[in-house]
CSV table of C-alpha atoms in Angstrom, one decimal:
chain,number,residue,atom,x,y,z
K,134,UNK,CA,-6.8,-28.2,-2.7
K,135,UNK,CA,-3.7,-27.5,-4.8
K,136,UNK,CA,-0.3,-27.6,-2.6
K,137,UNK,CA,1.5,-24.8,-1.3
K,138,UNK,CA,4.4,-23.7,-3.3
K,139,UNK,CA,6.0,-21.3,-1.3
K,140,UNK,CA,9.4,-21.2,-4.5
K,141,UNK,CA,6.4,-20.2,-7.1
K,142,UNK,CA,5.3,-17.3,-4.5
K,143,UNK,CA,8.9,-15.8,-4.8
K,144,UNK,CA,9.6,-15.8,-7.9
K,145,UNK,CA,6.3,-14.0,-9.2
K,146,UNK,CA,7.2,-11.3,-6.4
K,147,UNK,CA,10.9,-10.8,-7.4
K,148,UNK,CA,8.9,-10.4,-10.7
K,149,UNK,CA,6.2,-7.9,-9.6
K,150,UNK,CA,9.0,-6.0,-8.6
K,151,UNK,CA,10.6,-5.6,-11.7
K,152,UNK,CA,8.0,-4.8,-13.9
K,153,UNK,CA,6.7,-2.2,-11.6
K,154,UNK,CA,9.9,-0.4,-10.9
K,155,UNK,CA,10.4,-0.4,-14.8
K,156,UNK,CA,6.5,1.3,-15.0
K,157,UNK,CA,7.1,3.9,-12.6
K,158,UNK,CA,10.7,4.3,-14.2
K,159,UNK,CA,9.5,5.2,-17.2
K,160,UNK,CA,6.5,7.5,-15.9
K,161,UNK,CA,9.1,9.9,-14.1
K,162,UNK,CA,11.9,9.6,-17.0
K,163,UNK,CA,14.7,10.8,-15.3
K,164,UNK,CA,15.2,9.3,-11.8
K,165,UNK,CA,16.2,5.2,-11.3
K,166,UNK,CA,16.2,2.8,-8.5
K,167,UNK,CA,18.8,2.2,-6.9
K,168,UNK,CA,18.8,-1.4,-5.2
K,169,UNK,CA,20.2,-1.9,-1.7
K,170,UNK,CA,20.4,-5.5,-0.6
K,171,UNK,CA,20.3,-6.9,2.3
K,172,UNK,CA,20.5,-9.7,4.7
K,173,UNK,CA,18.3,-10.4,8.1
K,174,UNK,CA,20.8,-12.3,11.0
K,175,UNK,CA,18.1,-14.2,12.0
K,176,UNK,CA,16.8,-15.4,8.3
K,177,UNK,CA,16.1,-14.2,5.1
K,178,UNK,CA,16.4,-10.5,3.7
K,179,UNK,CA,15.5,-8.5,1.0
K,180,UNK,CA,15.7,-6.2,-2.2
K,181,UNK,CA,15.3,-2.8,-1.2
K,182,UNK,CA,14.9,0.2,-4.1
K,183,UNK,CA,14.9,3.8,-3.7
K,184,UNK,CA,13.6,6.2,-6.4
K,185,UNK,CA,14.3,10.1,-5.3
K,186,UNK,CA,14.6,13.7,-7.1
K,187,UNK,CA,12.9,12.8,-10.2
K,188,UNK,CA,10.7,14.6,-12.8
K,189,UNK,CA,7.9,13.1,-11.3
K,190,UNK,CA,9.3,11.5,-8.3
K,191,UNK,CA,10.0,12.9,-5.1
K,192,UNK,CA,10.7,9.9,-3.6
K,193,UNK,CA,9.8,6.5,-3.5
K,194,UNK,CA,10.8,2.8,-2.6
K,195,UNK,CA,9.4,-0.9,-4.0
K,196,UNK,CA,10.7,-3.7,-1.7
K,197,UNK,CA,10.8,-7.2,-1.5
K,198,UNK,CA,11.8,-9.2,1.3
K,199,UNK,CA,11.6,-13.2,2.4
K,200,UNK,CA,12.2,-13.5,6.4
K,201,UNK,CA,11.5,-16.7,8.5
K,202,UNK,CA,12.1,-17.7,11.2
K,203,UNK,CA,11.7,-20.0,14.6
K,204,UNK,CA,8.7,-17.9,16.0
K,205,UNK,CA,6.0,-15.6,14.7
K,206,UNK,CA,6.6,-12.1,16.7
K,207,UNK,CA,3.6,-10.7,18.8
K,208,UNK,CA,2.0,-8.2,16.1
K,209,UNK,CA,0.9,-11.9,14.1
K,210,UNK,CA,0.2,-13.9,17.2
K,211,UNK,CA,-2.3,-11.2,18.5
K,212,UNK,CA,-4.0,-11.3,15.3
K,213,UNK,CA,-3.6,-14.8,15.0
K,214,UNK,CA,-2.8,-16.9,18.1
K,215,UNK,CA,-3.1,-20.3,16.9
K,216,UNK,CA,-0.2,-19.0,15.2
K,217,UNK,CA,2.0,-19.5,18.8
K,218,UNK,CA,4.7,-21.9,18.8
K,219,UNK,CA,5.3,-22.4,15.0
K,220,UNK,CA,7.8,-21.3,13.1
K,221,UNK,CA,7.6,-18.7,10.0
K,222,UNK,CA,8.1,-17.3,6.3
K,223,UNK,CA,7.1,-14.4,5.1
K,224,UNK,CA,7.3,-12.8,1.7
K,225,UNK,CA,6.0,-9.6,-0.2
K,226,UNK,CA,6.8,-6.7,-2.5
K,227,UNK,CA,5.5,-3.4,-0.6
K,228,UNK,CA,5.9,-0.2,-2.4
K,229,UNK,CA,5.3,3.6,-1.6
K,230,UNK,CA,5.6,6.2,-4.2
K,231,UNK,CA,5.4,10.4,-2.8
K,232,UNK,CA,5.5,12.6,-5.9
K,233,UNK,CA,6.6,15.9,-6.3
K,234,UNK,CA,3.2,17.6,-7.2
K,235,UNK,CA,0.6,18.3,-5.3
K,236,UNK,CA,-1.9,17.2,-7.8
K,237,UNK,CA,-0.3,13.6,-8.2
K,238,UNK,CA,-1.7,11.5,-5.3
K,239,UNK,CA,0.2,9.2,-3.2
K,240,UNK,CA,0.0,5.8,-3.4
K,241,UNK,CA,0.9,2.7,-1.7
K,242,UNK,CA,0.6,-1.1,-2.7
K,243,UNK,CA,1.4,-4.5,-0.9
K,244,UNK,CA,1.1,-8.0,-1.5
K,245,UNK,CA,2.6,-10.9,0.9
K,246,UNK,CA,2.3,-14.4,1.4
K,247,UNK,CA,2.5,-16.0,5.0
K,248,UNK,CA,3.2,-19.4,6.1
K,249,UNK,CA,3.6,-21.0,9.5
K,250,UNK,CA,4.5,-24.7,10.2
K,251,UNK,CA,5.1,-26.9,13.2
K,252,UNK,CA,6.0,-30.6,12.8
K,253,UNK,CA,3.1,-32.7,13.0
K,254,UNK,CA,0.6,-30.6,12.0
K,255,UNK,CA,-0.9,-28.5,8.9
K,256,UNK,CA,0.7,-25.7,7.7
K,257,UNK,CA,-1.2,-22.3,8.0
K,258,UNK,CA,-1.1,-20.0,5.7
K,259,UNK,CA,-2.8,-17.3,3.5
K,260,UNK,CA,-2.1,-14.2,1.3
K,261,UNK,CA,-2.8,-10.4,1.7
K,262,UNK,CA,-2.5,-7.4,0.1
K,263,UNK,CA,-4.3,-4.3,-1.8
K,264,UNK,CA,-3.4,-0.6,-2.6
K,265,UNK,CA,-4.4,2.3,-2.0
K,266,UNK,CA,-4.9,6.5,-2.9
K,267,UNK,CA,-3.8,9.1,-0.7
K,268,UNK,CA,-4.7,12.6,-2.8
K,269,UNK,CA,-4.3,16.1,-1.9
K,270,UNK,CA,-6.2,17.7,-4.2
K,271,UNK,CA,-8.2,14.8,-5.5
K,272,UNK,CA,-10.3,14.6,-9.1
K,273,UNK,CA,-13.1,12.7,-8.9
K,274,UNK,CA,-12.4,11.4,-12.6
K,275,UNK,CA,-9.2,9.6,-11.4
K,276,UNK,CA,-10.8,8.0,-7.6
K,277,UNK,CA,-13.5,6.5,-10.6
K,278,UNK,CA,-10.6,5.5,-12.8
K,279,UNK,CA,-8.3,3.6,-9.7
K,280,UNK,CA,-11.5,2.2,-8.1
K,281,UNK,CA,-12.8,1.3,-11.6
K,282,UNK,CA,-9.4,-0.8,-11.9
K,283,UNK,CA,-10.0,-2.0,-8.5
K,284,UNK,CA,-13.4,-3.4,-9.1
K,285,UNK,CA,-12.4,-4.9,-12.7
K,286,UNK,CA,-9.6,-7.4,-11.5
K,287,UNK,CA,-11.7,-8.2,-8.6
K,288,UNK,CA,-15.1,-8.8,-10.8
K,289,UNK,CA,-13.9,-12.6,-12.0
K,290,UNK,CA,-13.1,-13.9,-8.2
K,291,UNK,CA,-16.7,-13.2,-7.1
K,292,UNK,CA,-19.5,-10.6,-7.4
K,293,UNK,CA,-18.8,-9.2,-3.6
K,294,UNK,CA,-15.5,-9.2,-3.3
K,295,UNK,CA,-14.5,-5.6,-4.9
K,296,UNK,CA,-16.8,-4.2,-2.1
K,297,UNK,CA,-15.9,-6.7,0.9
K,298,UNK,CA,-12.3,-5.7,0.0
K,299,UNK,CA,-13.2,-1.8,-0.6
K,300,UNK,CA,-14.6,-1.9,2.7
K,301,UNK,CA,-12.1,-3.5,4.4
K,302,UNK,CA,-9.3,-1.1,2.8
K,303,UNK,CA,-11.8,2.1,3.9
K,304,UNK,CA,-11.7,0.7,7.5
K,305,UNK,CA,-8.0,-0.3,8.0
K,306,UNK,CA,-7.1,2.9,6.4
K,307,UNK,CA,-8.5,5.0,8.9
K,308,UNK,CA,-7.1,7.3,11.4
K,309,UNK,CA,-9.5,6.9,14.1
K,310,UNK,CA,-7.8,9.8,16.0
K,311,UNK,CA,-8.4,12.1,13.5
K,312,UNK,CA,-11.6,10.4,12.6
K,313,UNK,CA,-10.4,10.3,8.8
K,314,UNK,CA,-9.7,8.2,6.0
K,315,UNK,CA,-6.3,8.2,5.1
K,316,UNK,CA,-7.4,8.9,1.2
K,317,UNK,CA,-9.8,7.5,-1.0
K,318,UNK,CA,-9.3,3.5,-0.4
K,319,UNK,CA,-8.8,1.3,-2.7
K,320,UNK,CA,-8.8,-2.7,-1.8
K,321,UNK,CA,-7.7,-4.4,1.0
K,322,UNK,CA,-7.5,-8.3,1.8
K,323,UNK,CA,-5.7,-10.5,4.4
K,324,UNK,CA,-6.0,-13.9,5.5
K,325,UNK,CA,-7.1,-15.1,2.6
K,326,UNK,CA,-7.2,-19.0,2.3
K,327,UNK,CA,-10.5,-20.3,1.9
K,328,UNK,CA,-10.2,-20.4,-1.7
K,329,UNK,CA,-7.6,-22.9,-1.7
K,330,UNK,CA,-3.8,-21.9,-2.3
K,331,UNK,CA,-4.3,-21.5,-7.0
K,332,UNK,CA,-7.0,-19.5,-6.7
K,333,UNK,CA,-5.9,-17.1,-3.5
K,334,UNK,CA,-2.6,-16.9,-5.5
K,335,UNK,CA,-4.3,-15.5,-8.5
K,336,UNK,CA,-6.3,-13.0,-6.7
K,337,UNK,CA,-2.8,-12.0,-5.3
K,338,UNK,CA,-1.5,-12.0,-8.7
K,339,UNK,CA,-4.4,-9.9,-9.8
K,340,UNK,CA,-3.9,-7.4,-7.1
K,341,UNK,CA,0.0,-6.9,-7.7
K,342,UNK,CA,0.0,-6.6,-11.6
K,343,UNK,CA,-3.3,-4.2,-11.4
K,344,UNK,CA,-1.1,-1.3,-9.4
K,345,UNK,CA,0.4,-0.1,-12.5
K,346,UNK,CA,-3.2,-0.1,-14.4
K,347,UNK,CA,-4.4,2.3,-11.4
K,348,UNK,CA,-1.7,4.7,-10.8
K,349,UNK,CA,-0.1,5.1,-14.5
K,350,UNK,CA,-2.6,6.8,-16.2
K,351,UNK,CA,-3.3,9.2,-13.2
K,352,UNK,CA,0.2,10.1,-13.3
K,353,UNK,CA,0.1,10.9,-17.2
K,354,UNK,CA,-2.9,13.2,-16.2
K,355,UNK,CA,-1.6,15.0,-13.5
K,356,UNK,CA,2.2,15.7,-13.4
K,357,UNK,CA,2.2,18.6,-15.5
K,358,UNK,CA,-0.3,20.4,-13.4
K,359,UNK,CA,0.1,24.1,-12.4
K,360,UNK,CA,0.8,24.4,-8.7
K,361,UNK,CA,2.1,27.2,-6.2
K,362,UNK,CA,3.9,27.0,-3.0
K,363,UNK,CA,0.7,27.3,-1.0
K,364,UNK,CA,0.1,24.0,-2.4
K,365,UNK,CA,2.9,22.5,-1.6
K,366,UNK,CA,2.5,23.0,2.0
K,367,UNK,CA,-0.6,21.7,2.1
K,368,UNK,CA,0.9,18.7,0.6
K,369,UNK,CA,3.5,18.6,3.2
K,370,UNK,CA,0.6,19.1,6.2
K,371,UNK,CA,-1.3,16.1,4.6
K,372,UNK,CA,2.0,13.8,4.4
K,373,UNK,CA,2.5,14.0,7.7
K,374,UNK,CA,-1.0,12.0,8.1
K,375,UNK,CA,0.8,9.3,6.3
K,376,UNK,CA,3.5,9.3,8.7
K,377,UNK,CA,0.7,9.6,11.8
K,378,UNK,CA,-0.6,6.5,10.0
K,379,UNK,CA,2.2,3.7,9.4
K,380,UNK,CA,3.7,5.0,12.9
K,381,UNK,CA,0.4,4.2,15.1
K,382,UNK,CA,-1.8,1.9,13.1
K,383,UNK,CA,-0.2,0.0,10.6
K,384,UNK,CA,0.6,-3.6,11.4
K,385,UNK,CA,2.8,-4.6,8.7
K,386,UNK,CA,5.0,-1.8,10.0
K,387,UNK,CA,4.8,-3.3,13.5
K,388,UNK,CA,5.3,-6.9,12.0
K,389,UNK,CA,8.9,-5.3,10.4
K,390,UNK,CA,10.2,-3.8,13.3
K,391,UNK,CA,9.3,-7.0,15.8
K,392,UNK,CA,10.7,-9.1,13.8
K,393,UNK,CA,14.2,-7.7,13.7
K,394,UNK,CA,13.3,-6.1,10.2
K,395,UNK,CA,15.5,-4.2,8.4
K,396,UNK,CA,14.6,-0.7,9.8
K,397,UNK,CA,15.6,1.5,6.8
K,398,UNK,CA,13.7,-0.7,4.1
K,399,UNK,CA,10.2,-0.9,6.8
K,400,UNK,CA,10.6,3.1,7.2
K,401,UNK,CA,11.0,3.6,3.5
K,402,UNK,CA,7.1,4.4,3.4
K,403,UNK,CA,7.6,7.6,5.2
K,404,UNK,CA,7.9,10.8,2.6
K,405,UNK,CA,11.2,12.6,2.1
K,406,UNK,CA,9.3,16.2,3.7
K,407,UNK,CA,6.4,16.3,5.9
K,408,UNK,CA,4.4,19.3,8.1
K,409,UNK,CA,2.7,19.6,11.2
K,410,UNK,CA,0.7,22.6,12.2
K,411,UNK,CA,-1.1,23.3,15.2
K,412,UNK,CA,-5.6,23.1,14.6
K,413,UNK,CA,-5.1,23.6,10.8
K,414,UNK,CA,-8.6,24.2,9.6
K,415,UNK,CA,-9.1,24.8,5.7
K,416,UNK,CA,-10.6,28.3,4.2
K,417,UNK,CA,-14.2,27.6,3.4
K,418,UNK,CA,-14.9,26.6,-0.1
K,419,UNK,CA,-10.7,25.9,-0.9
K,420,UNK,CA,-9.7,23.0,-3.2
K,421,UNK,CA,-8.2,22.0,0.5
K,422,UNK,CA,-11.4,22.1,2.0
K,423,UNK,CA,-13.2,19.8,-0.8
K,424,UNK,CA,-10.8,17.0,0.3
K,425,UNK,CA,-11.9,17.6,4.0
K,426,UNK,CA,-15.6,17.7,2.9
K,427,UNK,CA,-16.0,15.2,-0.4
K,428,UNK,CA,-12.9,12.8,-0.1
K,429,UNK,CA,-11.8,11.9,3.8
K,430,UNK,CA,-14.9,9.2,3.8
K,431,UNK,CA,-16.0,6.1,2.3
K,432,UNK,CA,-18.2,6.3,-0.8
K,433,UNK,CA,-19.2,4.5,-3.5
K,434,UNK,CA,-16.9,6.1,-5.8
K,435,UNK,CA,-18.2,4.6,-9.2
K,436,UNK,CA,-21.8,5.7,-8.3
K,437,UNK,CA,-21.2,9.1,-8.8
């Protein structure tokens, strides 16, 4: 098993972010990123950048952060409880993009590395990571295109692991009280180890650099798409799923904030505008309705 290089971790991430806040820069060609950085008391901090009021753009933010510490908080240890007693890092560029039309979906993308070490002992550690599709008024040529991406980087690290991770990012995705997918999935991995540290990097790797591939060219496709104001409130009503999400279910957002995270980069996620109306319900046969009906559920998208 290769050794752990925790320094080589960093620097692709400090990386990852670059290149893909220079993609999406040049998608919306008019907004920037404005970097805020910033330190954590207790160790380590971050890069934090915020895109807003763009062409494309409504808002957006691509992080990076390194925090350790003396002791893993309880969102980690209650996943992992051998975990208990040992001291920390943990790195990752996490990224959220809300555009301004309707027909442009929202996405999200992550990738981390974890380490924990007490003296005496092996260190544990492992990386995770994936990215997902949150449309509003989905086309089924794009869910092909960003699962099709999906599937492609995945393809040379094993001949089940595009659907083991598919299936994984359709179930942690899920708003079990609304009895939804958030949107149409995408990949999702964590703990991943048993590959040894080279090839669990690469995977990582894999995963990070292949967000641009998936969301670009949907982008392209959509932003110049005719939409009303009708729209736009569904697209409000639907972001506030997002927010119902990362609020109640998402761990890394619990892992942020119990660790002493900086609260203004972990909240970044959240969209500038969202909606909530009382027993909303979709007019039968609507474009709004056909994300309800055709979209909210796990599929094999490149069957179809």
């Amino acid at each position: 098993m290769s050794k752990v290089n925790l320094e080589t971790v960093k620097a692709f991430l400090l990386q990852l972010q670059d290149t893909i806040c220079a993609g999406l820069e040049q998608a919306d060609g008019k907004a920037k990123f404005v970097e805020d950085a910033w330190e954590r008391a207790e160790g380590g901090g971050g890069r934090t950048r915020v895109i807003r009021d763009g062409d494309v753009i409504e808002q957006g933010g691509v992080n990076f952060s390194h925090v350790f510490g003396a002791s893993m908080p309880a969102s980690a240890t209650a996943h992992r409880p051998e975990l208990a007693g040992r001291s920390f890092h943990a790195c990752g560029v996490s990224l959220v993009i809300h555009p301004k039309n309707p027909h442009i979906p929202t996405s999200h993308a992550n990738v981390r590395f974890f380490i924990a070490e007490k003296e005496g002992e092996a260190p544990i550690w492992w990386f995770g990571g994936g990215f997902d599709l949150t449309p509003f008024y989905p086309v089924l040529e794009d869910v092909k295109h960003w699962h099709q991406v999906a599937k492609d980087l995945c393809d040379p690290f094993g001949d089940t692991v595009y659907n083991d991770y598919k299936k994984w990012c359709d179930e942690y995705f899920y708003l079990k009280h609304r009895g939804e997918t958030r949107g149409v999935g995408g990949l999702f991995f964590d703990d991943l180890n048993e590959w040894g540290f080279e090839k669990s990097f690469d995977f990582m790797q894999a995963v990070g650099n292949g967000f641009l591939d998936a969301y670009l060219p949907i982008i392209e496709k959509r932003k110049d798409t005719p939409t009303n104001d009708a729209q736009r409130q569904f697209q409000l009503y639907r972001r506030g799923r997002y927010v119902e999400f990362n609020l109640v279910w998402d761990r890394g957002t619990l892992f942020g904030l119990q660790t002493g995270g900086r609260t203004e980069s972990i909240l970044m996620s959240m969209p500038p505008l969202a909606r909530w109306e009382y027993d909303f319900t979709p007019e039968a046969g609507s474009l709004e309705a056909n994300l309800y009906e055709s979209y909210l559920k796990p599929r094999d998208w490149l069957s179809l």
